[in-house]
Short mmCIF file of C-alpha atoms in Angstrom, two decimals:
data_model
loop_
_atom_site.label_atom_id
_atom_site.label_comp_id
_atom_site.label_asym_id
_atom_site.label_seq_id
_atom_site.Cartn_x
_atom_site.Cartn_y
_atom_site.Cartn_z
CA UNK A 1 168.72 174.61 134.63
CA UNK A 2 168.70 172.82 131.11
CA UNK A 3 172.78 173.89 130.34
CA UNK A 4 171.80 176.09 127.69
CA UNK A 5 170.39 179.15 128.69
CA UNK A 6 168.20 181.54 126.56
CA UNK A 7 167.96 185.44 126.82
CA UNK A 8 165.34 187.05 127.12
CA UNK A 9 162.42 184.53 128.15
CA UNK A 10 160.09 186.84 126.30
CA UNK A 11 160.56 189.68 123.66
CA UNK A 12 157.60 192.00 122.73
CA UNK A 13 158.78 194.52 119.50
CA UNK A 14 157.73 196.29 116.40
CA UNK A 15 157.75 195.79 113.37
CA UNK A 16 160.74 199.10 112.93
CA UNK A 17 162.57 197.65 116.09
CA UNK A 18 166.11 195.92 116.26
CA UNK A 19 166.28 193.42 118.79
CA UNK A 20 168.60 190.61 119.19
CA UNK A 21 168.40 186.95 121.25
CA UNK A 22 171.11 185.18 122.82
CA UNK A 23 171.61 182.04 123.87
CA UNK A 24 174.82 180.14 125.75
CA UNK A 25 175.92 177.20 126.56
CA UNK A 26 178.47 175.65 128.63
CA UNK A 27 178.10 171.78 127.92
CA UNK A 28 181.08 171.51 125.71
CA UNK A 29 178.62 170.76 122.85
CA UNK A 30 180.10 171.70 119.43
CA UNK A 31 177.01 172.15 117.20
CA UNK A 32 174.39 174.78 117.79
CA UNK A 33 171.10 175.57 116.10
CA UNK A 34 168.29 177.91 116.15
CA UNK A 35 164.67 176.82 116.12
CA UNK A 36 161.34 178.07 115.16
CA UNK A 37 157.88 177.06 116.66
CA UNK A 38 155.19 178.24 115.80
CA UNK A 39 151.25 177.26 116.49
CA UNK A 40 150.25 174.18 115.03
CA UNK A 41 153.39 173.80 112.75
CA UNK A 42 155.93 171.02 113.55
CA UNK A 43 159.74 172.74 115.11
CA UNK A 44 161.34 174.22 111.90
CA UNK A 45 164.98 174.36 111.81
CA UNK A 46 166.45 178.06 111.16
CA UNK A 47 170.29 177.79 111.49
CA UNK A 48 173.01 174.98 112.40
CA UNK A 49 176.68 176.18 113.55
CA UNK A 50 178.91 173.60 114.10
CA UNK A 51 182.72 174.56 115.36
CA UNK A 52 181.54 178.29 115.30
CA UNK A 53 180.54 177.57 111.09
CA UNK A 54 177.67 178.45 109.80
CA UNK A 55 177.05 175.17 108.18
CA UNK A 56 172.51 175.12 107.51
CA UNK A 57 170.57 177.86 106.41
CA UNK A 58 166.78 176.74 106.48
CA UNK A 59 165.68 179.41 103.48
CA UNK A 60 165.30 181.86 105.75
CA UNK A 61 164.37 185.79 105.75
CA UNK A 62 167.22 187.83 105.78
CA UNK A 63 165.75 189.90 109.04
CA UNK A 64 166.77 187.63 110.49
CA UNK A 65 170.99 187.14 110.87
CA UNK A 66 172.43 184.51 113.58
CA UNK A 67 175.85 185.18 115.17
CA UNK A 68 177.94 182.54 116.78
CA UNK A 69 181.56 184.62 117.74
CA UNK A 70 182.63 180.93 119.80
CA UNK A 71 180.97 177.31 120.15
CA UNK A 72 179.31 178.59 123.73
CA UNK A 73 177.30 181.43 122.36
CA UNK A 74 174.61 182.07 119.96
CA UNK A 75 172.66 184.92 118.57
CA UNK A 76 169.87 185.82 116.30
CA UNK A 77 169.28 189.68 115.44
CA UNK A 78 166.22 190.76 114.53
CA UNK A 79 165.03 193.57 112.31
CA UNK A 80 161.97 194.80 110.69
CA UNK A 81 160.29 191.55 111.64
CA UNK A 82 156.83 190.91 110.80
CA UNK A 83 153.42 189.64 112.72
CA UNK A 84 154.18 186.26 111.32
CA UNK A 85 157.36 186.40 113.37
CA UNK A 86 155.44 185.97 115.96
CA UNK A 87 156.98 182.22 117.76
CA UNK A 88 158.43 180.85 120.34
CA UNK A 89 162.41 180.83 119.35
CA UNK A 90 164.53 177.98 120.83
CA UNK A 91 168.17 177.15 120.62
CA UNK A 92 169.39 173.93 121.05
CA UNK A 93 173.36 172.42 120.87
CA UNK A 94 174.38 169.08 120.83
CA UNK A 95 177.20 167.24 120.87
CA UNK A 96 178.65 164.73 117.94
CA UNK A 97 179.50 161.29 118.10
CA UNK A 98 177.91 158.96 120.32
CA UNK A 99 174.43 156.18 119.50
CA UNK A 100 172.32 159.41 121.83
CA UNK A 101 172.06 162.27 119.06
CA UNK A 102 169.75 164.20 121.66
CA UNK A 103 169.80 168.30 121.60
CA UNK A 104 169.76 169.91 124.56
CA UNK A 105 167.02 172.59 124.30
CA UNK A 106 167.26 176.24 126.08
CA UNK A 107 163.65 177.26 127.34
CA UNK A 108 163.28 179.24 124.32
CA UNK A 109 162.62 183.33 123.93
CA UNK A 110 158.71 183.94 123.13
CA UNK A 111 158.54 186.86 121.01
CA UNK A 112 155.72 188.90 119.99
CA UNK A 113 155.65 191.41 117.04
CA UNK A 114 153.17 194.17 117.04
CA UNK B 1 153.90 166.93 102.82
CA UNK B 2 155.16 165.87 106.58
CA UNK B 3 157.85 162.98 106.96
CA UNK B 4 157.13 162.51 110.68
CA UNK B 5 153.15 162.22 111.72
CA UNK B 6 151.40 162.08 115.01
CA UNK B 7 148.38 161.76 114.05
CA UNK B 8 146.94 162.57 117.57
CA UNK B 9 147.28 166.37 118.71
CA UNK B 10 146.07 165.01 122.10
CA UNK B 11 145.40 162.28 124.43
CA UNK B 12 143.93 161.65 127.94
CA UNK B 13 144.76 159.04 130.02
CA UNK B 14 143.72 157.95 134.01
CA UNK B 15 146.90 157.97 136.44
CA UNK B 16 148.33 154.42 136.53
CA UNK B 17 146.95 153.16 133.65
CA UNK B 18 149.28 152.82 130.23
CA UNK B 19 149.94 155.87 127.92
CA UNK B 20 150.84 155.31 124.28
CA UNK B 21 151.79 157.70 121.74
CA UNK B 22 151.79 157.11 117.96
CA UNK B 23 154.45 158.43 115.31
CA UNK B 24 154.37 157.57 111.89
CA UNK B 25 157.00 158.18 109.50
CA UNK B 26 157.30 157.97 105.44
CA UNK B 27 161.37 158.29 104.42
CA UNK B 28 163.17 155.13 105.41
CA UNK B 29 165.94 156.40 105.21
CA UNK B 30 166.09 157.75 109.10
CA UNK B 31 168.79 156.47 111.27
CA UNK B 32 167.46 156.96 114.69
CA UNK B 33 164.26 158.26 116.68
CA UNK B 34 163.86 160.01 119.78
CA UNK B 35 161.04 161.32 121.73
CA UNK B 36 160.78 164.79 123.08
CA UNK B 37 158.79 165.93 126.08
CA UNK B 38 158.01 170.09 126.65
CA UNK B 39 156.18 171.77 129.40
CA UNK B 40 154.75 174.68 128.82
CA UNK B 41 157.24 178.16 128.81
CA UNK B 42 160.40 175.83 128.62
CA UNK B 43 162.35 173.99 125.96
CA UNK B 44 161.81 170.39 124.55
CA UNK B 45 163.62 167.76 126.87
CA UNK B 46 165.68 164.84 125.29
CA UNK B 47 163.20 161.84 126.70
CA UNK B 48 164.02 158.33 124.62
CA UNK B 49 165.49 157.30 121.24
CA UNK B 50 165.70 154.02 119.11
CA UNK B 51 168.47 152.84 116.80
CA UNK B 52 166.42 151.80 113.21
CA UNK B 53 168.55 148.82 113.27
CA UNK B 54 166.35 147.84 117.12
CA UNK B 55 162.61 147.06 117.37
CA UNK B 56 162.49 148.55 121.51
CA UNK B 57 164.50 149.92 124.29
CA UNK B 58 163.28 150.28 127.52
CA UNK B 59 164.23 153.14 129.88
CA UNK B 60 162.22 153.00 133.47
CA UNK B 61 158.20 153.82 132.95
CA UNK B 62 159.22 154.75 129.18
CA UNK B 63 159.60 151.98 126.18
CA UNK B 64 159.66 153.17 122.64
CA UNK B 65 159.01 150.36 120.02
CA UNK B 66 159.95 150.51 116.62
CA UNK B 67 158.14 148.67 113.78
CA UNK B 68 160.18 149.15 110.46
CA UNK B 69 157.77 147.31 108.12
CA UNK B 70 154.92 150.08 109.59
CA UNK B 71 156.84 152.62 109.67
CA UNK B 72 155.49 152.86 113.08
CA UNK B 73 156.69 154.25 116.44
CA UNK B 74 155.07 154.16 119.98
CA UNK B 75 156.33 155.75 123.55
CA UNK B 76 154.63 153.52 125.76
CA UNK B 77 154.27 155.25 129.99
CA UNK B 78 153.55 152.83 132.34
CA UNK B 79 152.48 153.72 135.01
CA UNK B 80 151.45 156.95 133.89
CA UNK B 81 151.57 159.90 136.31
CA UNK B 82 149.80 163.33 136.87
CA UNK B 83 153.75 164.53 136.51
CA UNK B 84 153.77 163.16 132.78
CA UNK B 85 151.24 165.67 131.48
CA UNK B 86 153.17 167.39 128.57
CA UNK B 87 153.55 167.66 124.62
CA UNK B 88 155.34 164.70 123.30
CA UNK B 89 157.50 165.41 120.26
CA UNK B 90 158.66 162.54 118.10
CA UNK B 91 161.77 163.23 115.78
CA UNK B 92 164.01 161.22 113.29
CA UNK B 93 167.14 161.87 112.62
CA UNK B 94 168.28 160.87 108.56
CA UNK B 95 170.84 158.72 107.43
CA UNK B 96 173.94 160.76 106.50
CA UNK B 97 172.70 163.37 109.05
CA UNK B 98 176.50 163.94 110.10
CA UNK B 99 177.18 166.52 112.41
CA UNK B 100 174.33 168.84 111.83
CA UNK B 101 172.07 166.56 113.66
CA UNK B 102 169.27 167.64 111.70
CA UNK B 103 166.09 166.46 113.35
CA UNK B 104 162.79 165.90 111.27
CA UNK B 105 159.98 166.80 113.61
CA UNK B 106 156.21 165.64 114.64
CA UNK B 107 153.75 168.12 115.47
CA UNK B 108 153.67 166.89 118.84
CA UNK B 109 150.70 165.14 120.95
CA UNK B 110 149.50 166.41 124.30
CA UNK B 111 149.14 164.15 127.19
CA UNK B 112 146.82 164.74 130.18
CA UNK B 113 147.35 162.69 132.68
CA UNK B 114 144.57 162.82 135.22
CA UNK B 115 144.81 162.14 138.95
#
């Protein structure tokens, strides 16, 4: 148990499918992000929220549209993805203040688009 | 072009003997650095980090050393175990970053650690 939990571990849709991830935590942590990962490409950030604010937007595709109703939940719906979609999708939260600016990682949602 | 480098996608080391992992980095202007660790099918643990303003810290088997002039960071594991086989993420953190917390990445390295 990491404290932040993802939903579901693994997500297999097409390419006309809505789908949506979730992720929650309970650590008190104010900030929340979404993460991409993809094969041989370094962690690319997708969305910060901090307070419940959407405060980062990475450039990215409109298919995708994060949700954060409180500071202990996260989600990113998903529509008319692509193959290239295809990643392993991680949220993370932290917490400011403090010399450790550590995230705590969820175990991620692998999703596959066919 | 990359900001943080590991230049190493993987490395294989004999139980009880040291393992170090390189990062490079090319913006200055980073405040801190941490190292990641992630088994596979779960998310990237919080492992290590250095202030810019130290040169190491020390936490059990793991010391990360910091060489500002280089632009140069190592995660050194001694004594390495079987246990320590995972993908080891180095990450910088910018000056300024406030509360976003927004974390430059490595591509990771991937230890073996072999009984």
């Amino acid at each position: 148990e990491t404290g932040v939990t993802q939903t579901p571990r693994h997500l297999v849709m097409g390419m006309t499918n809505k789908k949506s991830l979730k992720c929650e935590q309970h650590l008190g942590h104010n900030a929340m992000y979404w993460y991409k990962q993809s094969a041989k490409k370094p962690l690319e950030l997708m969305f910060v929220y901090n307070f419940k604010e959407q405060t980062e937007n990475n450039s990215v595709p409109s298919r995708f549209s994060p949700e954060c109703p409180n500071s202990s939940h996260l989600f990113l719906h998903l529509h008319t993805l692509q193959p290239e979609d295809s990643a392993l999708y991680l949220c993370a939260s932290s917490h400011g203040g403090g010399s450790n600016y550590g995230y705590t990682f969820g175990s991620g949602t692998r999703l596959t688009v066919v | 072009d990359q900001q943080v480098k590991q230049n190493s996608p993987s490395l294989s080391v004999q139980e009880g003997r040291i393992s170090i992992l390189n990062c490079d980095y090319t913006n200055s202007m980073f405040d801190y650095f941490l190292w990641y660790k992630k088994y596979p099918a779960e998310g990237p643990t919080f492992l290590i980090s250095i202030s810019s303003i130290k040169d190491k810290n020390e936490d059990g088997r793991f010391t990360v050393f910091l060489n500002k002039s280089a632009k140069h960071l190592s995660l050194h594991i001694v004594p390495s175990q079987p246990g320590d086989s995972a993908v080891y993420f180095c990450a910088a953190i910018p000056l300024n970053a406030g509360n976003n917390r927004k974390l430059i990445w490595g591509l990771g390295t991937s230890l073996a650690v072999n009984p």
